[in-house]
Short mmCIF file of C-alpha atoms in Angstrom, two decimals:
data_model
loop_
_atom_site.label_atom_id
_atom_site.label_comp_id
_atom_site.label_asym_id
_atom_site.label_seq_id
_atom_site.Cartn_x
_atom_site.Cartn_y
_atom_site.Cartn_z
CA MET A 10 -0.50 -10.79 30.17
CA ALA A 11 -2.99 -11.27 27.36
CA PRO A 12 -6.73 -11.29 28.17
CA THR A 13 -8.14 -14.75 28.80
CA GLU A 14 -10.91 -14.30 26.24
CA ALA A 15 -10.33 -13.19 22.65
CA TYR A 16 -13.28 -11.27 21.26
CA TRP A 17 -12.87 -12.63 17.71
CA GLY A 18 -12.38 -16.25 18.79
CA ILE A 19 -9.68 -18.62 17.64
CA VAL A 20 -7.27 -17.55 14.91
CA THR A 21 -8.33 -18.87 11.49
CA SER A 22 -5.91 -16.93 9.29
CA THR A 23 -3.04 -18.80 7.64
CA ILE A 24 -0.61 -16.22 9.06
CA ASP A 25 -0.21 -15.06 12.65
CA TRP A 26 2.36 -12.28 12.81
CA CYS A 27 5.03 -11.63 15.43
CA GLU A 28 3.02 -9.24 17.56
CA GLU A 29 1.49 -11.22 20.43
CA ASN A 30 -2.28 -11.47 20.27
CA TYR A 31 -4.82 -9.64 22.45
CA VAL A 32 -2.19 -8.08 24.69
CA VAL A 33 -3.45 -4.49 24.53
CA SER A 34 -7.18 -5.10 23.99
CA ARG A 35 -9.48 -8.12 23.88
CA TYR A 36 -11.18 -6.49 20.89
CA ILE A 37 -8.05 -6.19 18.74
CA ALA A 38 -5.90 -9.24 18.08
CA GLU A 39 -2.78 -7.35 16.99
CA PHE A 40 -3.18 -3.83 18.33
CA TRP A 41 -0.12 -2.10 16.88
CA ASN A 42 -0.34 -3.95 13.58
CA THR A 43 -3.92 -2.71 13.35
CA ILE A 44 -3.68 0.98 14.19
CA SER A 45 -0.51 1.37 12.10
CA ASN A 46 -2.78 1.17 9.03
CA VAL A 47 -4.10 4.66 9.77
CA ILE A 48 -1.59 6.32 7.45
CA MET A 49 -2.46 3.89 4.64
CA ILE A 50 -6.11 4.88 4.97
CA PHE A 51 -6.19 8.61 5.61
CA ALA A 52 -3.30 9.87 3.44
CA PRO A 53 -4.71 8.43 0.19
CA LEU A 54 -8.26 9.27 1.34
CA PHE A 55 -7.24 12.92 1.48
CA ALA A 56 -5.73 12.54 -1.99
CA CYS A 57 -9.01 10.98 -3.20
CA ILE A 58 -10.96 14.01 -2.05
CA LEU A 59 -8.47 16.31 -3.76
CA ALA A 60 -8.60 14.23 -6.95
CA VAL A 61 -12.38 14.55 -7.09
CA GLN A 62 -12.26 18.29 -6.42
CA GLN A 63 -9.69 18.84 -9.17
CA LYS A 64 -11.33 16.36 -11.55
CA LEU A 65 -8.23 14.24 -11.99
CA GLU A 66 -8.31 11.29 -14.37
CA LYS A 67 -9.97 8.08 -13.27
CA PRO A 68 -6.78 5.94 -13.26
CA VAL A 69 -5.29 8.37 -10.74
CA LEU A 70 -8.43 8.47 -8.58
CA PHE A 71 -8.90 4.69 -8.64
CA SER A 72 -5.28 4.15 -7.64
CA TYR A 73 -5.79 6.26 -4.52
CA ILE A 74 -9.06 4.50 -3.71
CA SER A 75 -7.42 1.08 -4.05
CA ILE A 76 -4.84 1.93 -1.38
CA VAL A 77 -7.60 3.05 0.98
CA VAL A 78 -9.25 -0.35 0.44
CA VAL A 79 -5.96 -2.14 1.17
CA GLY A 80 -5.52 -0.16 4.38
CA CYS A 81 -9.06 -0.95 5.55
CA GLY A 82 -8.60 -4.63 4.71
CA SER A 83 -5.32 -4.77 6.59
CA TRP A 84 -6.97 -3.10 9.59
CA LEU A 85 -9.71 -5.76 9.64
CA PHE A 86 -7.25 -8.61 9.18
CA HIS A 87 -4.92 -7.66 12.02
CA MET A 88 -7.83 -6.73 14.26
CA THR A 89 -9.47 -10.15 13.90
CA LEU A 90 -6.91 -12.64 12.51
CA GLN A 91 -9.78 -14.31 10.69
CA TYR A 92 -9.19 -15.95 7.29
CA SER A 93 -11.98 -14.03 5.59
CA MET A 94 -10.42 -10.74 6.73
CA GLN A 95 -6.99 -11.97 5.63
CA LEU A 96 -8.36 -12.18 2.12
CA MET A 97 -9.73 -8.63 2.51
CA ASP A 98 -6.14 -7.56 3.11
CA GLU A 99 -4.17 -9.67 0.65
CA LEU A 100 -6.38 -9.74 -2.45
CA PRO A 101 -6.82 -5.94 -2.58
CA MET A 102 -3.02 -5.73 -2.59
CA ILE A 103 -3.06 -7.54 -5.94
CA TYR A 104 -5.90 -5.52 -7.44
CA GLY A 105 -4.55 -2.24 -6.05
CA SER A 106 -1.17 -2.97 -7.61
CA ALA A 107 -2.96 -3.53 -10.92
CA PHE A 108 -4.50 -0.03 -10.75
CA LEU A 109 -1.11 1.50 -9.96
CA LEU A 110 0.62 -0.47 -12.69
CA TYR A 111 -2.01 0.57 -15.22
CA GLY A 112 -1.46 4.20 -14.28
CA ILE A 113 2.32 3.94 -14.63
CA LEU A 114 2.18 2.09 -17.96
CA THR A 115 -0.25 4.62 -19.46
CA LEU A 116 1.41 7.82 -18.27
CA GLU A 117 2.06 8.87 -21.85
CA ALA A 118 -1.40 8.00 -23.15
CA GLU A 119 -2.66 10.00 -26.12
CA LYS A 120 -6.23 11.12 -26.58
CA GLY A 121 -8.42 8.21 -27.68
CA GLN A 122 -5.67 5.63 -27.22
CA ASN A 123 -7.10 2.18 -26.50
CA PHE A 124 -5.63 0.16 -23.63
CA ALA A 125 -8.15 -2.66 -23.62
CA TRP A 126 -5.32 -5.18 -24.00
CA LEU A 127 -3.67 -3.89 -20.82
CA VAL A 128 -6.93 -3.89 -18.87
CA TYR A 129 -7.62 -7.44 -20.02
CA THR A 130 -4.09 -8.63 -19.16
CA LEU A 131 -4.17 -7.15 -15.66
CA PHE A 132 -7.70 -8.43 -15.05
CA VAL A 133 -6.80 -11.98 -16.09
CA TYR A 134 -3.67 -11.87 -13.92
CA CYS A 135 -5.63 -10.69 -10.86
CA VAL A 136 -8.40 -13.25 -11.32
CA ALA A 137 -5.88 -16.06 -11.87
CA VAL A 138 -3.98 -15.10 -8.72
CA THR A 139 -7.26 -14.93 -6.78
CA VAL A 140 -8.44 -18.36 -7.88
CA MET A 141 -5.08 -20.05 -7.32
CA TYR A 142 -4.66 -18.42 -3.92
CA LEU A 143 -8.13 -19.49 -2.79
CA VAL A 144 -7.22 -23.04 -3.76
CA ASN A 145 -3.72 -23.42 -2.32
CA LYS A 146 -3.89 -20.80 0.51
CA ASN A 147 -0.09 -20.56 0.55
CA PRO A 148 0.98 -17.04 1.67
CA ILE A 149 4.27 -17.41 -0.23
CA PHE A 150 2.32 -17.70 -3.49
CA HIS A 151 0.56 -14.42 -2.72
CA GLU A 152 3.85 -12.73 -1.80
CA VAL A 153 5.48 -13.80 -5.08
CA ALA A 154 2.46 -12.72 -7.15
CA TYR A 155 2.49 -9.33 -5.45
CA ALA A 156 6.27 -8.95 -5.76
CA LEU A 157 6.11 -9.53 -9.51
CA MET A 158 3.71 -6.62 -9.91
CA VAL A 159 5.87 -4.39 -7.72
CA ALA A 160 8.95 -5.27 -9.79
CA VAL A 161 7.22 -4.37 -13.06
CA THR A 162 6.03 -1.10 -11.53
CA VAL A 163 9.58 -0.23 -10.45
CA PHE A 164 11.09 -0.85 -13.88
CA ALA A 165 8.28 1.04 -15.64
CA SER A 166 8.70 4.00 -13.28
CA ILE A 167 12.46 4.13 -13.81
CA ARG A 168 11.93 4.18 -17.58
CA VAL A 169 9.65 7.21 -17.22
CA LEU A 170 12.15 9.00 -14.97
CA ILE A 171 15.01 8.40 -17.40
CA LYS A 172 12.95 9.75 -20.28
CA TYR A 173 11.54 12.90 -18.66
CA GLN A 174 14.21 13.81 -16.06
CA SER A 175 11.69 15.52 -13.78
CA LYS A 176 13.43 16.71 -10.60
CA THR A 177 10.22 16.54 -8.57
CA GLY A 178 9.39 13.15 -10.09
CA ILE A 179 12.83 11.83 -9.19
CA LEU A 180 12.50 13.18 -5.64
CA LEU A 181 9.07 11.61 -5.19
CA TYR A 182 10.04 8.24 -6.58
CA ALA A 183 13.38 8.05 -4.76
CA SER A 184 11.57 8.88 -1.50
CA SER A 185 8.90 6.31 -2.31
CA PHE A 186 11.39 3.57 -3.08
CA ALA A 187 13.61 4.23 -0.04
CA THR A 188 10.63 4.39 2.32
CA TYR A 189 9.02 1.24 0.94
CA MET A 190 12.25 -0.76 0.99
CA SER A 191 12.95 0.32 4.58
CA GLY A 192 9.57 -1.10 5.50
CA PHE A 193 10.30 -4.27 3.56
CA LEU A 194 13.56 -4.69 5.51
CA LEU A 195 11.66 -4.45 8.80
CA TRP A 196 9.03 -6.89 7.49
CA ASN A 197 11.80 -9.44 6.93
CA ILE A 198 13.38 -8.78 10.32
CA ASP A 199 9.97 -9.32 11.94
CA ASN A 200 9.63 -12.68 10.17
CA VAL A 201 13.17 -13.99 10.62
CA TYR A 202 13.88 -12.79 14.15
CA CYS A 203 10.39 -13.03 15.66
CA GLN A 204 11.37 -15.04 18.72
CA ASN A 205 14.26 -12.71 19.47
CA LEU A 206 12.00 -9.70 19.14
CA ARG A 207 9.35 -11.21 21.40
CA SER A 208 11.92 -12.03 24.07
CA PHE A 209 13.40 -8.54 23.83
CA ARG A 210 9.99 -6.89 24.12
CA ARG A 211 9.07 -9.01 27.13
CA ASP A 212 12.30 -8.87 29.10
CA GLN A 213 14.47 -5.95 28.03
CA ILE A 214 12.28 -2.89 27.48
CA HIS A 215 9.56 -0.95 29.26
CA THR A 216 6.00 -1.64 28.14
CA ALA A 217 5.61 1.91 26.83
CA ALA A 218 8.47 1.33 24.37
CA THR A 219 7.02 -1.91 22.96
CA PRO A 220 5.50 -0.27 19.84
CA LEU A 221 8.95 0.89 18.76
CA PHE A 222 9.97 -2.73 18.23
CA GLU A 223 6.81 -3.95 16.49
CA CYS A 224 8.47 -4.28 13.09
CA HIS A 225 5.36 -5.35 11.18
CA ALA A 226 3.59 -2.20 12.35
CA TRP A 227 6.50 -0.16 11.03
CA TRP A 228 6.18 -2.06 7.75
CA HIS A 229 2.59 -0.77 7.49
CA ILE A 230 3.67 2.80 8.17
CA LEU A 231 6.64 2.80 5.80
CA ALA A 232 5.07 0.72 3.03
CA GLY A 233 1.89 2.78 3.27
CA MET A 234 3.78 6.05 2.97
CA GLY A 235 6.03 4.62 0.26
CA THR A 236 3.02 3.58 -1.80
CA TYR A 237 1.36 6.95 -1.22
CA LEU A 238 4.49 8.72 -2.46
CA CYS A 239 4.48 6.47 -5.53
CA LEU A 240 0.92 7.59 -6.24
CA LEU A 241 2.04 11.20 -5.92
CA PHE A 242 4.78 10.38 -8.42
CA LEU A 243 2.15 8.94 -10.77
CA THR A 244 -0.02 12.05 -10.41
CA HIS A 245 2.83 14.51 -10.83
CA MET A 246 4.35 12.78 -13.85
CA ARG A 247 1.01 12.33 -15.61
CA TYR A 248 0.17 16.02 -15.36
CA THR A 249 3.74 17.06 -16.12
CA ILE A 250 3.44 15.12 -19.38
CA LEU A 251 0.12 16.88 -20.00
CA ASN A 252 1.83 20.27 -19.40
CA LYS A 253 -0.57 21.16 -16.58
CA SER A 254 2.10 22.44 -14.15
CA PRO A 255 1.42 20.16 -11.14
CA GLU A 256 2.66 21.46 -7.80
CA LEU A 257 4.02 19.49 -4.86
CA LYS A 258 2.57 20.93 -1.65
CA PHE A 259 2.36 19.96 2.02
CA LEU A 260 -0.70 19.75 4.22
CA PHE A 261 0.09 21.28 7.63
CA GLY A 262 3.70 21.40 6.50
CA PHE A 263 3.97 17.62 6.76
CA LEU A 264 1.80 15.52 4.44
CA PRO A 265 2.84 15.90 0.78
CA TYR A 266 0.25 16.07 -1.97
CA VAL A 267 0.10 17.08 -5.62
CA SER A 268 -2.09 19.98 -6.66
CA VAL A 269 -3.21 20.29 -10.30
CA PRO A 270 -5.49 23.36 -10.51
CA ASN A 271 -5.80 23.14 -14.31
CA ALA A 272 -6.32 19.38 -14.52
CA ALA A 273 -9.80 19.61 -16.05
CA LYS A 274 -8.42 21.50 -19.07
CA GLN A 275 -6.44 18.62 -20.56
CA GLU A 276 -5.63 17.69 -24.09
CA LYS A 277 -4.89 14.02 -23.53
CA VAL A 278 -7.42 11.73 -21.88
CA ARG A 279 -7.61 8.14 -20.78
#
């Protein structure tokens, strides 16, 4: 049974997900949907530290930082279910996608090449989406705006893979795409079959197994890892193009990351 008093008060967000509120803790509205953001925060945070140490290019570093911001915003949103925190989750998704898209579209950048037109286009798109979303507050509008950016990123990435035929790049992007789409499938199941899932969690399984059937939490884990792998693809392909011999390694034999020891000695800059 949920606590009688919710720490964050009444729900003001325009979305209330399938996980039942304040069941695990009175301080966290959607417990599993909240803590499942850990991977979206700490994996790219580790990559940020590595990017600074190896002096990677700013588009790469900013892309990692943007995903950390999205993870923190999502944590706050699901913890509170307040509208202001919802915006801290959803709007960074748009701006973070812009950083990633910029990185993908400029993978082959030459020294001194000007991409002001791309920066301006992405900035105008993000601001327009922000203003329109603040006005109409329709989550479907946000989802479509985000999906458009994801679609462009996918097509741009495939073009790069076809051109350079990097085995590691193909492995990273295929893993990224499969992981992300698996999360997207569970996101849809959570939305479409919410009542069935709630009934199943209440009546058919032991309490300890409940997290296994919190599909939105799994969306965070899979989408977070899928996005992280896409950033590794971006990093690896950029420094492959620069002939800097990037290496795919694993932290503790589990968490993949890209090491570029000679990144500072580059001939092409952005």
